[in-house]
């Protein structure tokens, strides 16, 4: 009986920890989606403003609840968001968005937020392909905007 109680208590704490982690990344994901949407619209000023909000939101993520690998992803995301926040050049922002997305995908996988989709464009990053997160299943490509708006596919649902 004690073993069952201990197991239930441990599972409860684990679930609470996951929920707490997801809650701390929700504002960051919302800000990230704003950056993504601005790049889809090829709007460097909005991407810059969204990235500024994203840097602030990432600063509030509780890194103590993350593994070493996920802490590195958080650092990468902050660094790339900072790059985007200092420019209105959409091409430079899109280049930094690739690294930002890699960090945010890792954070999303670690914290299991509300439904989010990992999408992929095989033509981005000079033909190497690049991924991004979206809160919608419908593909809207931030790497090419209206030039190739629907280029890409959903690779994973988190």
Short mmCIF file of C-alpha atoms in Angstrom, two decimals:
data_model
loop_
_atom_site.label_atom_id
_atom_site.label_comp_id
_atom_site.label_asym_id
_atom_site.label_seq_id
_atom_site.Cartn_x
_atom_site.Cartn_y
_atom_site.Cartn_z
CA UNK A 1 0.00 0.00 0.00
CA UNK A 2 2.85 2.39 0.84
CA UNK A 3 4.48 1.58 -2.49
CA UNK A 4 1.30 2.45 -4.37
CA UNK A 5 0.96 5.77 -2.50
CA UNK A 6 4.60 6.60 -3.17
CA UNK A 7 4.19 5.75 -6.86
CA UNK A 8 1.03 7.85 -7.15
CA UNK A 9 2.71 10.76 -5.35
CA UNK A 10 5.76 10.53 -7.61
CA UNK A 11 3.61 10.44 -10.75
CA UNK A 12 1.60 13.40 -9.50
CA UNK A 13 4.75 15.45 -8.89
CA UNK A 14 6.10 14.49 -12.31
CA UNK A 15 2.90 15.57 -14.03
CA UNK A 16 2.85 18.80 -12.01
CA UNK A 17 6.43 19.47 -13.08
CA UNK A 18 5.54 18.95 -16.77
CA UNK A 19 2.52 21.23 -16.47
CA UNK A 20 4.58 23.90 -14.71
CA UNK A 21 7.24 23.71 -17.42
CA UNK A 22 4.65 23.96 -20.20
CA UNK A 23 3.09 26.97 -18.53
CA UNK A 24 6.44 28.75 -18.43
CA UNK A 25 7.01 28.22 -22.17
CA UNK A 26 3.51 29.19 -23.31
CA UNK A 27 4.27 32.96 -23.45
CA UNK A 28 7.52 32.20 -25.31
CA UNK A 29 5.69 30.04 -27.85
CA UNK A 30 3.05 32.72 -28.35
CA UNK A 31 5.78 35.30 -29.02
CA UNK A 32 7.58 32.83 -31.32
CA UNK A 33 4.37 32.34 -33.35
CA UNK A 34 4.17 36.13 -33.72
CA UNK A 35 7.71 36.18 -35.15
CA UNK A 36 6.84 33.30 -37.48
CA UNK A 37 3.66 35.01 -38.67
CA UNK A 38 5.55 38.26 -39.29
CA UNK A 39 8.09 36.39 -41.42
CA UNK A 40 5.27 34.66 -43.32
CA UNK A 41 3.97 38.18 -44.05
CA UNK A 42 7.52 39.37 -44.91
CA UNK A 43 7.18 42.13 -42.30
CA UNK A 44 10.60 42.88 -40.81
CA UNK A 45 9.30 45.50 -38.37
CA UNK A 46 6.72 43.12 -36.87
CA UNK A 47 9.29 40.31 -36.72
CA UNK A 48 11.64 42.65 -34.85
CA UNK A 49 8.92 43.62 -32.35
CA UNK A 50 7.85 39.99 -31.92
CA UNK A 51 11.44 38.90 -31.34
CA UNK A 52 11.87 41.58 -28.68
CA UNK A 53 8.83 40.16 -26.87
CA UNK A 54 10.20 36.65 -27.38
CA UNK A 55 13.55 37.53 -25.77
CA UNK A 56 11.65 38.81 -22.72
CA UNK A 57 9.44 35.69 -22.58
CA UNK A 58 12.42 33.35 -22.91
CA UNK A 59 14.05 35.21 -20.02
CA UNK A 60 11.16 34.06 -17.83
CA UNK A 61 11.47 30.35 -18.67
CA UNK A 62 12.56 28.46 -15.57
CA UNK A 63 15.84 26.94 -16.79
CA UNK A 64 16.22 25.01 -13.51
CA UNK A 65 13.47 22.66 -14.70
CA UNK A 66 15.29 21.89 -17.95
CA UNK A 67 17.93 19.30 -18.77
CA UNK A 68 21.39 20.46 -19.83
CA UNK A 69 20.50 19.86 -23.49
CA UNK A 70 17.28 21.85 -23.14
CA UNK A 71 19.15 24.67 -21.38
CA UNK A 72 21.41 24.84 -24.44
CA UNK A 73 18.30 25.02 -26.65
CA UNK A 74 16.99 27.87 -24.49
CA UNK A 75 20.30 29.72 -24.86
CA UNK A 76 20.27 29.22 -28.63
CA UNK A 77 16.69 30.45 -28.85
CA UNK A 78 17.52 33.58 -26.81
CA UNK A 79 20.59 34.30 -28.93
CA UNK A 80 18.76 33.93 -32.26
CA UNK A 81 15.72 35.88 -31.03
CA UNK A 82 18.09 38.67 -30.01
CA UNK A 83 19.59 38.71 -33.52
CA UNK A 84 16.10 39.01 -35.04
CA UNK A 85 15.17 41.75 -32.55
CA UNK A 86 18.06 43.93 -33.72
CA UNK A 87 17.18 44.04 -37.40
CA UNK A 88 14.35 44.74 -39.82
CA UNK A 89 16.16 42.95 -42.68
CA UNK A 90 13.82 40.04 -43.41
CA UNK A 91 16.55 37.96 -45.09
CA UNK A 92 18.78 38.24 -42.00
CA UNK A 93 15.81 37.53 -39.75
CA UNK A 94 14.91 34.42 -41.72
CA UNK A 95 18.49 33.19 -41.47
CA UNK A 96 18.42 33.58 -37.66
CA UNK A 97 14.92 32.07 -37.55
CA UNK A 98 16.33 28.67 -38.51
CA UNK A 99 18.43 28.50 -35.31
CA UNK A 100 15.62 30.04 -33.27
CA UNK A 101 13.28 27.33 -34.51
CA UNK A 102 15.71 24.54 -33.64
CA UNK A 103 15.89 25.84 -30.07
CA UNK A 104 12.14 26.35 -29.78
CA UNK A 105 11.38 22.88 -31.17
CA UNK A 106 13.64 21.34 -28.52
CA UNK A 107 11.95 23.41 -25.79
CA UNK A 108 8.49 22.44 -27.03
CA UNK A 109 9.43 18.76 -27.01
CA UNK A 110 10.82 19.10 -23.48
CA UNK A 111 7.82 20.93 -22.03
CA UNK A 112 4.92 19.46 -24.02
CA UNK A 113 2.81 22.61 -24.42
CA UNK A 114 -0.66 22.77 -25.93
CA UNK A 115 -0.78 21.24 -29.40
CA UNK A 116 1.91 22.55 -31.71
CA UNK A 117 3.14 21.32 -35.07
CA UNK A 118 6.67 20.88 -36.35
CA UNK A 119 6.66 21.86 -40.00
CA UNK A 120 9.43 21.47 -42.56
CA UNK A 121 10.38 23.09 -45.87
CA UNK A 122 12.86 21.03 -47.91
CA UNK A 123 13.97 24.07 -49.92
CA UNK A 124 14.84 26.39 -47.01
CA UNK A 125 18.39 26.92 -45.76
CA UNK A 126 19.90 26.77 -49.25
CA UNK A 127 18.26 23.45 -50.06
CA UNK A 128 19.22 21.72 -46.80
CA UNK A 129 15.72 22.15 -45.44
CA UNK A 130 14.58 23.80 -42.23
CA UNK A 131 11.85 23.32 -39.66
CA UNK A 132 9.64 25.63 -37.62
CA UNK A 133 6.78 25.43 -35.14
CA UNK A 134 3.21 26.40 -35.83
CA UNK A 135 0.10 26.51 -33.71
CA UNK A 136 -1.92 25.63 -36.83
CA UNK A 137 -1.75 22.50 -38.96
CA UNK A 138 -2.00 24.54 -42.17
CA UNK A 139 1.48 25.24 -43.59
CA UNK A 140 2.49 28.88 -43.96
CA UNK A 141 6.18 29.08 -44.79
CA UNK A 142 8.15 31.71 -42.81
CA UNK A 143 11.33 31.13 -44.84
CA UNK A 144 9.81 32.25 -48.15
CA UNK A 145 6.59 34.08 -47.25
CA UNK A 146 4.31 34.70 -50.22
CA UNK A 147 6.96 33.48 -52.68
CA UNK A 148 6.31 29.88 -51.59
CA UNK A 149 3.62 30.26 -48.96
CA UNK A 150 2.49 26.64 -48.83
CA UNK A 151 5.85 24.96 -49.41
CA UNK A 152 6.37 22.45 -46.64
CA UNK A 153 4.63 19.78 -44.64
CA UNK A 154 3.75 18.84 -41.08
CA UNK A 155 6.42 16.47 -39.80
CA UNK A 156 5.32 16.02 -36.20
CA UNK A 157 2.65 16.99 -33.68
CA UNK A 158 3.84 17.82 -30.18
#
